[in-house]
Amino acid sequence: MKVLIATDKPFAKIAVDGIRKEIEAAGFELALLEKYTEKQQLLDAVANVDAVIIRSDIVDAEVITAAKNLKIVVRAGAGYDNVDLAAASDAGVCVMNTPGQNANAVAELVFGLLIYAIRGMFDGGSGTELKGKKLGIHAYGNVGCNVARIAKGFGMELLAFDAFCSDEKIAADGVTPVKSVQELYEKSDIVSLHIPATPETKQSINKSLLSLLPKGAVLINTARKEVINETEILEFMQERTDFKYMTDIMPGNHQEMQTKLQGRYFATPKKMGAQTSEANINAGIAAAQQIVDFLKNGNRRFQVN
Ligand code: 3PG
């Protein structure tokens, strides 16, 4: 059996070494495709493999068709909007993610971006503090609850909205559940986004929702660019000069945002929420173990299609 790691944005070397150990201990072979620049390289690399480990790499119908022996794709990470699940199912390919494995890394970056924002992007001027501020956690999954854990250390007041998580679970963490997205935005000084990109959430962070935020609010996006209505956030920010937006996923209109919103907008050059050795090791090794367990024992835990 042959397992391919196909990562446009590579894992730390220590994680690749760990994955190799797992794969080879199972008697399988490991192939590596990193930093590829053309889709054709991915199409060629998947041609003869049984399993693939990816990150945000696009696995569409064309990739699945090219991978004649493919049995399983594991997205080493949380969001699997980059995989064509229907095409995988049609081809009898199992798709999994590795939930929770990179959640702490993403949650820590939220606070990096947040402090950068409220301290005026380190411009030497007088900023504000997190203590006592209301943090709205938009979706209370693995990242959301890590954000809550860290925010408590800053002495923040916590609110959360999650359409799929019970109020009891949220409240058990000392976080106040709210009844609607609108209520979350009305009541929060800062909102941290942790929603996946789905047909329901795409473009859902729009002007009417953002308009509910109080003066001086900050929005942190370590989730997906697709959930933001990019035209409307720019429009909103030009009107609401008190508002700041920090994102780990560069928007399509980045140049315009950068030029027009100086001092209030920041985007990382490449999504780096999960870019820590620890997260790479956790997610990469979990992916390798899930592949071995699936190919040897048929274990389908974490299947998403
Ligand atoms: C995820 O969904 O796990 C995160 O967005 C991390 O994505 P990445 O592996 O491409 O950094």
PDB file of C-alpha atoms and ligand atoms in Angstrom:
ATOM      1  CA  MET A   1       0.000   0.000   0.000  1.00  0.00           C
ATOM      2  CA  LYS A   2       1.252   3.465  -0.864  1.00  0.00           C
ATOM      3  CA  VAL A   3       0.405   6.601   1.117  1.00  0.00           C
ATOM      4  CA  LEU A   4       1.015  10.084  -0.273  1.00  0.00           C
ATOM      5  CA  ILE A   5       1.433  13.274   1.731  1.00  0.00           C
ATOM      6  CA  ALA A   6       0.301  16.027  -0.644  1.00  0.00           C
ATOM      7  CA  THR A   7       0.778  19.378   1.023  1.00  0.00           C
ATOM      8  CA  ASP A   8       1.095  22.653  -0.814  1.00  0.00           C
ATOM      9  CA  LYS A   9       1.871  24.133   2.617  1.00  0.00           C
ATOM     10  CA  PRO A  10       4.234  21.537   4.126  1.00  0.00           C
ATOM     11  CA  PHE A  11       4.113  20.099   7.619  1.00  0.00           C
ATOM     12  CA  ALA A  12       7.122  20.670   9.901  1.00  0.00           C
ATOM     13  CA  LYS A  13       9.837  18.106   9.142  1.00  0.00           C
ATOM     14  CA  ILE A  14       9.389  16.491  12.560  1.00  0.00           C
ATOM     15  CA  ALA A  15       5.739  15.788  11.667  1.00  0.00           C
ATOM     16  CA  VAL A  16       6.672  14.258   8.292  1.00  0.00           C
ATOM     17  CA  ASP A  17       9.209  12.052  10.107  1.00  0.00           C
ATOM     18  CA  GLY A  18       6.495  10.950  12.541  1.00  0.00           C
ATOM     19  CA  ILE A  19       4.060  10.183   9.730  1.00  0.00           C
ATOM     20  CA  ARG A  20       6.753   8.178   7.915  1.00  0.00           C
ATOM     21  CA  LYS A  21       7.376   6.133  11.069  1.00  0.00           C
ATOM     22  CA  GLU A  22       3.669   5.255  11.387  1.00  0.00           C
ATOM     23  CA  ILE A  23       3.284   4.383   7.704  1.00  0.00           C
ATOM     24  CA  GLU A  24       6.466   2.316   7.465  1.00  0.00           C
ATOM     25  CA  ALA A  25       5.766   0.504  10.757  1.00  0.00           C
ATOM     26  CA  ALA A  26       2.534  -0.687   9.139  1.00  0.00           C
ATOM     27  CA  GLY A  27       4.537  -2.051   6.207  1.00  0.00           C
ATOM     28  CA  PHE A  28       3.319   0.673   3.831  1.00  0.00           C
ATOM     29  CA  GLU A  29       5.310   3.015   1.596  1.00  0.00           C
ATOM     30  CA  LEU A  30       5.305   6.813   1.948  1.00  0.00           C
ATOM     31  CA  ALA A  31       5.539   9.318  -0.919  1.00  0.00           C
ATOM     32  CA  LEU A  32       5.870  13.063  -0.470  1.00  0.00           C
ATOM     33  CA  LEU A  33       4.639  15.927  -2.658  1.00  0.00           C
ATOM     34  CA  GLU A  34       5.233  19.321  -1.067  1.00  0.00           C
ATOM     35  CA  LYS A  35       4.984  22.930  -2.295  1.00  0.00           C
ATOM     36  CA  TYR A  36       3.627  21.882  -5.668  1.00  0.00           C
ATOM     37  CA  THR A  37       2.850  24.703  -8.035  1.00  0.00           C
ATOM     38  CA  GLU A  38       0.760  22.977 -10.714  1.00  0.00           C
ATOM     39  CA  LYS A  39      -2.343  20.829 -10.292  1.00  0.00           C
ATOM     40  CA  GLN A  40      -0.800  18.375 -12.769  1.00  0.00           C
ATOM     41  CA  GLN A  41       1.866  17.522 -10.171  1.00  0.00           C
ATOM     42  CA  LEU A  42      -0.876  16.443  -7.785  1.00  0.00           C
ATOM     43  CA  LEU A  43      -2.697  14.523 -10.534  1.00  0.00           C
ATOM     44  CA  ASP A  44       0.532  12.656 -11.352  1.00  0.00           C
ATOM     45  CA  ALA A  45       1.382  12.006  -7.697  1.00  0.00           C
ATOM     46  CA  VAL A  46      -2.004  10.472  -6.827  1.00  0.00           C
ATOM     47  CA  ALA A  47      -2.053   8.159  -9.859  1.00  0.00           C
ATOM     48  CA  ASN A  48      -0.818   5.052  -8.047  1.00  0.00           C
ATOM     49  CA  VAL A  49      -1.497   5.670  -4.359  1.00  0.00           C
ATOM     50  CA  ASP A  50      -3.977   3.997  -2.006  1.00  0.00           C
ATOM     51  CA  ALA A  51      -4.245   6.841   0.494  1.00  0.00           C
ATOM     52  CA  VAL A  52      -3.583  10.570   0.624  1.00  0.00           C
ATOM     53  CA  ILE A  53      -2.941  12.949   3.501  1.00  0.00           C
ATOM     54  CA  ILE A  54      -3.765  16.562   2.657  1.00  0.00           C
ATOM     55  CA  ARG A  55      -4.223  19.923   4.366  1.00  0.00           C
ATOM     56  CA  SER A  56      -6.135  22.678   2.521  1.00  0.00           C
ATOM     57  CA  ASP A  57      -5.145  21.049  -0.768  1.00  0.00           C
ATOM     58  CA  ILE A  58      -7.991  20.798  -3.267  1.00  0.00           C
ATOM     59  CA  VAL A  59      -9.180  17.264  -3.884  1.00  0.00           C
ATOM     60  CA  ASP A  60     -11.827  17.659  -6.563  1.00  0.00           C
ATOM     61  CA  ALA A  61     -13.457  15.184  -8.960  1.00  0.00           C
ATOM     62  CA  GLU A  62     -10.478  15.418 -11.335  1.00  0.00           C
ATOM     63  CA  VAL A  63      -8.023  14.437  -8.590  1.00  0.00           C
ATOM     64  CA  ILE A  64     -10.258  11.588  -7.478  1.00  0.00           C
ATOM     65  CA  THR A  65     -10.608  10.295 -11.046  1.00  0.00           C
ATOM     66  CA  ALA A  66      -6.833  10.456 -11.512  1.00  0.00           C
ATOM     67  CA  ALA A  67      -6.305   8.416  -8.333  1.00  0.00           C
ATOM     68  CA  LYS A  68      -7.334   5.026  -9.665  1.00  0.00           C
ATOM     69  CA  ASN A  69      -6.282   3.054  -6.540  1.00  0.00           C
ATOM     70  CA  LEU A  70      -7.441   5.611  -3.990  1.00  0.00           C
ATOM     71  CA  LYS A  71      -9.305   4.245  -0.971  1.00  0.00           C
ATOM     72  CA  ILE A  72      -9.002   7.022   1.586  1.00  0.00           C
ATOM     73  CA  VAL A  73      -8.248  10.753   1.837  1.00  0.00           C
ATOM     74  CA  VAL A  74      -7.494  12.200   5.247  1.00  0.00           C
ATOM     75  CA  ARG A  75      -7.610  15.940   5.657  1.00  0.00           C
ATOM     76  CA  ALA A  76      -5.068  16.525   8.448  1.00  0.00           C
ATOM     77  CA  GLY A  77      -7.094  19.265  10.063  1.00  0.00           C
ATOM     78  CA  ALA A  78     -10.660  20.289  10.778  1.00  0.00           C
ATOM     79  CA  GLY A  79     -12.336  21.798   7.706  1.00  0.00           C
ATOM     80  CA  TYR A  80     -12.944  19.546   4.714  1.00  0.00           C
ATOM     81  CA  ASP A  81     -14.593  22.047   2.370  1.00  0.00           C
ATOM     82  CA  ASN A  82     -11.596  21.517   0.057  1.00  0.00           C
ATOM     83  CA  VAL A  83     -12.648  17.937  -0.723  1.00  0.00           C
ATOM     84  CA  ASP A  84     -15.414  17.044  -3.179  1.00  0.00           C
ATOM     85  CA  LEU A  85     -17.262  14.651  -0.884  1.00  0.00           C
ATOM     86  CA  ALA A  86     -19.834  13.612  -3.500  1.00  0.00           C
ATOM     87  CA  ALA A  87     -17.124  12.724  -6.031  1.00  0.00           C
ATOM     88  CA  ALA A  88     -15.266  10.769  -3.344  1.00  0.00           C
ATOM     89  CA  SER A  89     -18.415   8.870  -2.351  1.00  0.00           C
ATOM     90  CA  ASP A  90     -19.214   8.092  -6.001  1.00  0.00           C
ATOM     91  CA  ALA A  91     -15.725   6.622  -6.376  1.00  0.00           C
ATOM     92  CA  GLY A  92     -16.047   4.664  -3.115  1.00  0.00           C
ATOM     93  CA  VAL A  93     -13.328   6.749  -1.455  1.00  0.00           C
ATOM     94  CA  CYS A  94     -13.532   7.334   2.292  1.00  0.00           C
ATOM     95  CA  VAL A  95     -12.850  10.917   3.445  1.00  0.00           C
ATOM     96  CA  MET A  96     -11.864  11.718   7.033  1.00  0.00           C
ATOM     97  CA  ASN A  97     -10.640  14.719   8.992  1.00  0.00           C
ATOM     98  CA  THR A  98      -8.678  14.809  12.249  1.00  0.00           C
ATOM     99  CA  PRO A  99     -10.977  16.868  14.484  1.00  0.00           C
ATOM    100  CA  GLY A 100      -9.421  18.799  17.337  1.00  0.00           C
ATOM    101  CA  GLN A 101      -5.806  18.021  16.494  1.00  0.00           C
ATOM    102  CA  ASN A 102      -4.841  21.544  15.470  1.00  0.00           C
ATOM    103  CA  ALA A 103      -7.455  23.386  17.546  1.00  0.00           C
ATOM    104  CA  ASN A 104      -5.120  24.788  20.194  1.00  0.00           C
ATOM    105  CA  ALA A 105      -2.758  26.225  17.576  1.00  0.00           C
ATOM    106  CA  VAL A 106      -5.615  28.053  15.858  1.00  0.00           C
ATOM    107  CA  ALA A 107      -7.024  29.269  19.176  1.00  0.00           C
ATOM    108  CA  GLU A 108      -3.657  30.682  20.244  1.00  0.00           C
ATOM    109  CA  LEU A 109      -3.374  32.600  16.972  1.00  0.00           C
ATOM    110  CA  VAL A 110      -6.745  34.240  17.676  1.00  0.00           C
ATOM    111  CA  PHE A 111      -5.154  36.024  20.615  1.00  0.00           C
ATOM    112  CA  GLY A 112      -2.038  36.916  18.638  1.00  0.00           C
ATOM    113  CA  LEU A 113      -4.190  38.658  16.052  1.00  0.00           C
ATOM    114  CA  LEU A 114      -6.432  40.180  18.694  1.00  0.00           C
ATOM    115  CA  ILE A 115      -3.668  41.778  20.733  1.00  0.00           C
ATOM    116  CA  TYR A 116      -2.057  43.060  17.540  1.00  0.00           C
ATOM    117  CA  ALA A 117      -5.400  44.716  16.698  1.00  0.00           C
ATOM    118  CA  ILE A 118      -6.180  46.310  20.038  1.00  0.00           C
ATOM    119  CA  ARG A 119      -2.613  47.557  20.536  1.00  0.00           C
ATOM    120  CA  GLY A 120      -2.811  49.559  17.327  1.00  0.00           C
ATOM    121  CA  MET A 121      -0.707  47.056  15.370  1.00  0.00           C
ATOM    122  CA  PHE A 122       2.178  47.917  17.672  1.00  0.00           C
ATOM    123  CA  ASP A 123       2.345  51.495  16.372  1.00  0.00           C
ATOM    124  CA  GLY A 124       3.434  52.910  19.719  1.00  0.00           C
ATOM    125  CA  GLY A 125       0.070  54.569  20.435  1.00  0.00           C
ATOM    126  CA  SER A 126      -2.275  53.847  23.340  1.00  0.00           C
ATOM    127  CA  GLY A 127      -4.418  50.758  22.812  1.00  0.00           C
ATOM    128  CA  THR A 128      -6.923  48.798  24.892  1.00  0.00           C
ATOM    129  CA  GLU A 129      -6.928  45.619  27.007  1.00  0.00           C
ATOM    130  CA  LEU A 130      -8.766  42.320  26.823  1.00  0.00           C
ATOM    131  CA  LYS A 131      -9.639  42.137  30.535  1.00  0.00           C
ATOM    132  CA  GLY A 132     -13.347  42.704  31.089  1.00  0.00           C
ATOM    133  CA  LYS A 133     -14.173  42.766  27.366  1.00  0.00           C
ATOM    134  CA  LYS A 134     -16.960  40.600  25.951  1.00  0.00           C
ATOM    135  CA  LEU A 135     -15.728  37.946  23.542  1.00  0.00           C
ATOM    136  CA  GLY A 136     -18.331  36.389  21.258  1.00  0.00           C
ATOM    137  CA  ILE A 137     -17.346  32.941  20.071  1.00  0.00           C
ATOM    138  CA  HIS A 138     -19.147  32.264  16.805  1.00  0.00           C
ATOM    139  CA  ALA A 139     -19.422  28.448  16.769  1.00  0.00           C
ATOM    140  CA  TYR A 140     -18.396  26.404  19.758  1.00  0.00           C
ATOM    141  CA  GLY A 141     -16.471  23.474  18.296  1.00  0.00           C
ATOM    142  CA  ASN A 142     -12.937  22.340  19.084  1.00  0.00           C
ATOM    143  CA  VAL A 143     -11.365  25.705  18.290  1.00  0.00           C
ATOM    144  CA  GLY A 144     -14.162  27.674  19.951  1.00  0.00           C
ATOM    145  CA  CYS A 145     -13.771  25.903  23.278  1.00  0.00           C
ATOM    146  CA  ASN A 146      -9.986  26.332  23.216  1.00  0.00           C
ATOM    147  CA  VAL A 147     -10.551  30.040  22.591  1.00  0.00           C
ATOM    148  CA  ALA A 148     -12.846  30.112  25.639  1.00  0.00           C
ATOM    149  CA  ARG A 149     -10.224  28.362  27.793  1.00  0.00           C
ATOM    150  CA  ILE A 150      -7.521  30.875  26.862  1.00  0.00           C
ATOM    151  CA  ALA A 151      -9.860  33.900  27.087  1.00  0.00           C
ATOM    152  CA  LYS A 152     -10.621  33.084  30.715  1.00  0.00           C
ATOM    153  CA  GLY A 153      -6.954  33.684  31.518  1.00  0.00           C
ATOM    154  CA  PHE A 154      -7.292  37.186  30.085  1.00  0.00           C
ATOM    155  CA  GLY A 155     -10.298  37.843  32.337  1.00  0.00           C
ATOM    156  CA  MET A 156     -12.726  38.224  29.443  1.00  0.00           C
ATOM    157  CA  GLU A 157     -16.498  37.749  29.585  1.00  0.00           C
ATOM    158  CA  LEU A 158     -17.517  34.958  27.259  1.00  0.00           C
ATOM    159  CA  LEU A 159     -20.545  34.466  25.023  1.00  0.00           C
ATOM    160  CA  ALA A 160     -21.085  31.863  22.334  1.00  0.00           C
ATOM    161  CA  PHE A 161     -23.525  30.959  19.630  1.00  0.00           C
ATOM    162  CA  ASP A 162     -23.558  27.563  17.982  1.00  0.00           C
ATOM    163  CA  ALA A 163     -26.536  26.241  16.048  1.00  0.00           C
ATOM    164  CA  PHE A 164     -25.433  22.637  16.663  1.00  0.00           C
ATOM    165  CA  CYS A 165     -24.026  22.684  20.200  1.00  0.00           C
ATOM    166  CA  SER A 166     -26.287  22.516  23.247  1.00  0.00           C
ATOM    167  CA  ASP A 167     -26.584  25.451  25.650  1.00  0.00           C
ATOM    168  CA  GLU A 168     -25.690  23.029  28.461  1.00  0.00           C
ATOM    169  CA  LYS A 169     -22.320  22.168  26.918  1.00  0.00           C
ATOM    170  CA  ILE A 170     -21.498  25.840  26.360  1.00  0.00           C
ATOM    171  CA  ALA A 171     -22.639  26.852  29.849  1.00  0.00           C
ATOM    172  CA  ALA A 172     -20.648  23.985  31.425  1.00  0.00           C
ATOM    173  CA  ASP A 173     -17.480  25.805  30.281  1.00  0.00           C
ATOM    174  CA  GLY A 174     -18.557  29.007  32.029  1.00  0.00           C
ATOM    175  CA  VAL A 175     -19.552  30.589  28.693  1.00  0.00           C
ATOM    176  CA  THR A 176     -22.935  32.285  28.234  1.00  0.00           C
ATOM    177  CA  PRO A 177     -24.908  30.742  25.364  1.00  0.00           C
ATOM    178  CA  VAL A 178     -26.935  33.243  23.318  1.00  0.00           C
ATOM    179  CA  LYS A 179     -30.027  32.511  21.278  1.00  0.00           C
ATOM    180  CA  SER A 180     -29.033  33.865  17.871  1.00  0.00           C
ATOM    181  CA  VAL A 181     -26.123  35.076  15.772  1.00  0.00           C
ATOM    182  CA  GLN A 182     -27.675  38.544  15.921  1.00  0.00           C
ATOM    183  CA  GLU A 183     -27.666  38.498  19.727  1.00  0.00           C
ATOM    184  CA  LEU A 184     -24.000  37.444  19.720  1.00  0.00           C
ATOM    185  CA  TYR A 185     -22.979  40.367  17.522  1.00  0.00           C
ATOM    186  CA  GLU A 186     -25.100  42.853  19.494  1.00  0.00           C
ATOM    187  CA  LYS A 187     -23.540  41.829  22.800  1.00  0.00           C
ATOM    188  CA  SER A 188     -19.866  41.240  21.920  1.00  0.00           C
ATOM    189  CA  ASP A 189     -16.972  43.708  21.839  1.00  0.00           C
ATOM    190  CA  ILE A 190     -14.949  41.154  19.898  1.00  0.00           C
ATOM    191  CA  VAL A 191     -16.184  38.285  17.728  1.00  0.00           C
ATOM    192  CA  SER A 192     -14.017  35.294  16.862  1.00  0.00           C
ATOM    193  CA  LEU A 193     -15.239  33.230  13.909  1.00  0.00           C
ATOM    194  CA  HIS A 194     -15.120  29.446  14.038  1.00  0.00           C
ATOM    195  CA  ILE A 195     -17.824  28.467  11.567  1.00  0.00           C
ATOM    196  CA  PRO A 196     -17.083  26.079   8.702  1.00  0.00           C
ATOM    197  CA  ALA A 197     -17.634  27.100   5.076  1.00  0.00           C
ATOM    198  CA  THR A 198     -20.946  25.499   4.107  1.00  0.00           C
ATOM    199  CA  PRO A 199     -23.719  26.600   1.731  1.00  0.00           C
ATOM    200  CA  GLU A 200     -25.496  28.092   4.786  1.00  0.00           C
ATOM    201  CA  THR A 201     -22.506  30.017   6.168  1.00  0.00           C
ATOM    202  CA  LYS A 202     -20.903  31.263   2.940  1.00  0.00           C
ATOM    203  CA  GLN A 203     -21.039  35.096   2.759  1.00  0.00           C
ATOM    204  CA  SER A 204     -23.098  35.078   5.966  1.00  0.00           C
ATOM    205  CA  ILE A 205     -20.870  37.630   7.715  1.00  0.00           C
ATOM    206  CA  ASN A 206     -22.389  40.576   5.935  1.00  0.00           C
ATOM    207  CA  LYS A 207     -23.057  44.247   6.507  1.00  0.00           C
ATOM    208  CA  SER A 208     -26.354  43.814   8.310  1.00  0.00           C
ATOM    209  CA  LEU A 209     -24.799  41.410  10.823  1.00  0.00           C
ATOM    210  CA  LEU A 210     -21.627  43.472  11.324  1.00  0.00           C
ATOM    211  CA  SER A 211     -23.742  46.599  11.854  1.00  0.00           C
ATOM    212  CA  LEU A 212     -24.998  45.082  15.121  1.00  0.00           C
ATOM    213  CA  LEU A 213     -21.520  45.204  16.668  1.00  0.00           C
ATOM    214  CA  PRO A 214     -20.879  47.950  19.215  1.00  0.00           C
ATOM    215  CA  LYS A 215     -18.469  50.833  18.652  1.00  0.00           C
ATOM    216  CA  GLY A 216     -14.808  49.831  18.634  1.00  0.00           C
ATOM    217  CA  ALA A 217     -15.537  46.185  17.845  1.00  0.00           C
ATOM    218  CA  VAL A 218     -13.007  43.741  16.434  1.00  0.00           C
ATOM    219  CA  LEU A 219     -13.674  40.721  14.202  1.00  0.00           C
ATOM    220  CA  ILE A 220     -11.114  37.905  14.138  1.00  0.00           C
ATOM    221  CA  ASN A 221     -11.325  35.334  11.360  1.00  0.00           C
ATOM    222  CA  THR A 222      -9.303  32.156  11.697  1.00  0.00           C
ATOM    223  CA  ALA A 223     -12.063  30.122  10.015  1.00  0.00           C
ATOM    224  CA  ARG A 224     -12.614  30.497   6.263  1.00  0.00           C
ATOM    225  CA  LYS A 225     -12.558  33.422   3.822  1.00  0.00           C
ATOM    226  CA  GLU A 226     -15.743  32.197   2.137  1.00  0.00           C
ATOM    227  CA  VAL A 227     -17.891  32.996   5.189  1.00  0.00           C
ATOM    228  CA  ILE A 228     -17.228  36.714   4.759  1.00  0.00           C
ATOM    229  CA  ASN A 229     -19.114  38.889   2.308  1.00  0.00           C
ATOM    230  CA  GLU A 230     -15.978  40.654   1.099  1.00  0.00           C
ATOM    231  CA  THR A 231     -17.680  43.511  -0.733  1.00  0.00           C
ATOM    232  CA  GLU A 232     -19.893  44.295   2.237  1.00  0.00           C
ATOM    233  CA  ILE A 233     -17.178  44.129   4.894  1.00  0.00           C
ATOM    234  CA  LEU A 234     -15.151  46.689   2.948  1.00  0.00           C
ATOM    235  CA  GLU A 235     -18.204  48.912   2.567  1.00  0.00           C
ATOM    236  CA  PHE A 236     -19.022  48.516   6.265  1.00  0.00           C
ATOM    237  CA  MET A 237     -15.477  49.303   7.373  1.00  0.00           C
ATOM    238  CA  GLN A 238     -15.337  52.435   5.275  1.00  0.00           C
ATOM    239  CA  GLU A 239     -18.433  53.682   7.114  1.00  0.00           C
ATOM    240  CA  ARG A 240     -17.539  52.331  10.545  1.00  0.00           C
ATOM    241  CA  THR A 241     -14.038  53.684  11.042  1.00  0.00           C
ATOM    242  CA  ASP A 242     -14.021  52.379  14.632  1.00  0.00           C
ATOM    243  CA  PHE A 243     -14.105  48.726  13.466  1.00  0.00           C
ATOM    244  CA  LYS A 244     -11.100  46.417  13.032  1.00  0.00           C
ATOM    245  CA  TYR A 245     -10.798  43.181  11.051  1.00  0.00           C
ATOM    246  CA  MET A 246      -7.950  40.699  11.452  1.00  0.00           C
ATOM    247  CA  THR A 247      -7.923  37.598   9.318  1.00  0.00           C
ATOM    248  CA  ASP A 248      -5.782  34.502   8.900  1.00  0.00           C
ATOM    249  CA  ILE A 249      -7.284  33.912   5.470  1.00  0.00           C
ATOM    250  CA  MET A 250      -6.425  36.574   2.928  1.00  0.00           C
ATOM    251  CA  PRO A 251      -9.562  37.901   1.216  1.00  0.00           C
ATOM    252  CA  GLY A 252      -9.954  38.180  -2.554  1.00  0.00           C
ATOM    253  CA  ASN A 253      -9.981  41.991  -2.225  1.00  0.00           C
ATOM    254  CA  HIS A 254      -6.903  42.120   0.029  1.00  0.00           C
ATOM    255  CA  GLN A 255      -5.090  44.891  -1.881  1.00  0.00           C
ATOM    256  CA  GLU A 256      -8.112  47.170  -1.739  1.00  0.00           C
ATOM    257  CA  MET A 257      -8.730  46.385   1.945  1.00  0.00           C
ATOM    258  CA  GLN A 258      -5.080  47.069   2.750  1.00  0.00           C
ATOM    259  CA  THR A 259      -5.040  50.378   0.931  1.00  0.00           C
ATOM    260  CA  LYS A 260      -8.379  51.678   2.187  1.00  0.00           C
ATOM    261  CA  LEU A 261      -8.338  50.415   5.779  1.00  0.00           C
ATOM    262  CA  GLN A 262      -4.842  51.134   6.979  1.00  0.00           C
ATOM    263  CA  GLY A 263      -4.291  50.461  10.676  1.00  0.00           C
ATOM    264  CA  ARG A 264      -7.595  48.565  11.014  1.00  0.00           C
ATOM    265  CA  TYR A 265      -7.124  45.582   8.769  1.00  0.00           C
ATOM    266  CA  PHE A 266      -4.546  42.805   8.718  1.00  0.00           C
ATOM    267  CA  ALA A 267      -4.292  39.505   6.842  1.00  0.00           C
ATOM    268  CA  THR A 268      -1.576  36.894   7.307  1.00  0.00           C
ATOM    269  CA  PRO A 269       0.287  36.244   4.040  1.00  0.00           C
ATOM    270  CA  LYS A 270      -0.565  32.538   4.237  1.00  0.00           C
ATOM    271  CA  LYS A 271      -3.070  30.793   6.540  1.00  0.00           C
ATOM    272  CA  MET A 272      -0.994  29.968   9.579  1.00  0.00           C
ATOM    273  CA  GLY A 273      -3.439  29.084  12.357  1.00  0.00           C
ATOM    274  CA  ALA A 274      -2.410  25.433  12.241  1.00  0.00           C
ATOM    275  CA  GLN A 275       1.241  26.141  11.414  1.00  0.00           C
ATOM    276  CA  THR A 276       2.946  24.949  14.582  1.00  0.00           C
ATOM    277  CA  SER A 277       5.129  21.872  15.003  1.00  0.00           C
ATOM    278  CA  GLU A 278       2.714  20.623  17.648  1.00  0.00           C
ATOM    279  CA  ALA A 279      -0.370  20.954  15.437  1.00  0.00           C
ATOM    280  CA  ASN A 280       1.474  19.440  12.450  1.00  0.00           C
ATOM    281  CA  ILE A 281       2.565  16.479  14.581  1.00  0.00           C
ATOM    282  CA  ASN A 282      -0.877  16.002  16.139  1.00  0.00           C
ATOM    283  CA  ALA A 283      -2.848  16.257  12.900  1.00  0.00           C
ATOM    284  CA  GLY A 284      -0.277  14.513  10.689  1.00  0.00           C
ATOM    285  CA  ILE A 285       0.232  11.518  12.950  1.00  0.00           C
ATOM    286  CA  ALA A 286      -3.506  11.205  13.615  1.00  0.00           C
ATOM    287  CA  ALA A 287      -4.027  11.160   9.834  1.00  0.00           C
ATOM    288  CA  ALA A 288      -1.384   8.440   9.399  1.00  0.00           C
ATOM    289  CA  GLN A 289      -2.874   6.339  12.203  1.00  0.00           C
ATOM    290  CA  GLN A 290      -6.392   6.737  10.816  1.00  0.00           C
ATOM    291  CA  ILE A 291      -5.170   5.568   7.389  1.00  0.00           C
ATOM    292  CA  VAL A 292      -3.386   2.531   8.820  1.00  0.00           C
ATOM    293  CA  ASP A 293      -6.424   1.612  10.931  1.00  0.00           C
ATOM    294  CA  PHE A 294      -8.734   2.022   7.953  1.00  0.00           C
ATOM    295  CA  LEU A 295      -6.603   0.047   5.493  1.00  0.00           C
ATOM    296  CA  LYS A 296      -5.793  -2.733   7.969  1.00  0.00           C
ATOM    297  CA  ASN A 297      -8.976  -2.940  10.060  1.00  0.00           C
ATOM    298  CA  GLY A 298     -11.637  -1.036   8.125  1.00  0.00           C
ATOM    299  CA  ASN A 299     -12.056   1.497  10.953  1.00  0.00           C
ATOM    300  CA  ARG A 300     -14.175   4.358   9.596  1.00  0.00           C
ATOM    301  CA  ARG A 301     -14.247   6.573  12.693  1.00  0.00           C
ATOM    302  CA  PHE A 302     -13.908  10.217  11.594  1.00  0.00           C
ATOM    303  CA  GLN A 303     -15.374   9.517   8.139  1.00  0.00           C
ATOM    304  CA  VAL A 304     -17.152  12.639   6.873  1.00  0.00           C
ATOM    305  CA  ASN A 305     -18.691  11.428   3.594  1.00  0.00           C
TER     306      ASN A 305
HETATM  307  C1  3PG B   1      -8.235  23.460   9.411  1.00  0.00           C
HETATM  308  O1  3PG B   1      -9.336  23.426   8.837  1.00  0.00           O
HETATM  309  O2  3PG B   1      -7.802  22.463  10.028  1.00  0.00           O
HETATM  310  C2  3PG B   1      -7.438  24.720   9.449  1.00  0.00           C
HETATM  311  O3  3PG B   1      -8.023  25.706   8.675  1.00  0.00           O
HETATM  312  C3  3PG B   1      -5.976  24.529   9.077  1.00  0.00           C
HETATM  313  O4  3PG B   1      -5.767  24.413   7.694  1.00  0.00           O
HETATM  314  P1  3PG B   1      -4.310  24.098   7.108  1.00  0.00           P
HETATM  315  O5  3PG B   1      -3.973  22.691   7.435  1.00  0.00           O
HETATM  316  O6  3PG B   1      -4.428  24.333   5.636  1.00  0.00           O
HETATM  317  O7  3PG B   1      -3.321  25.028   7.734  1.00  0.00           O
END
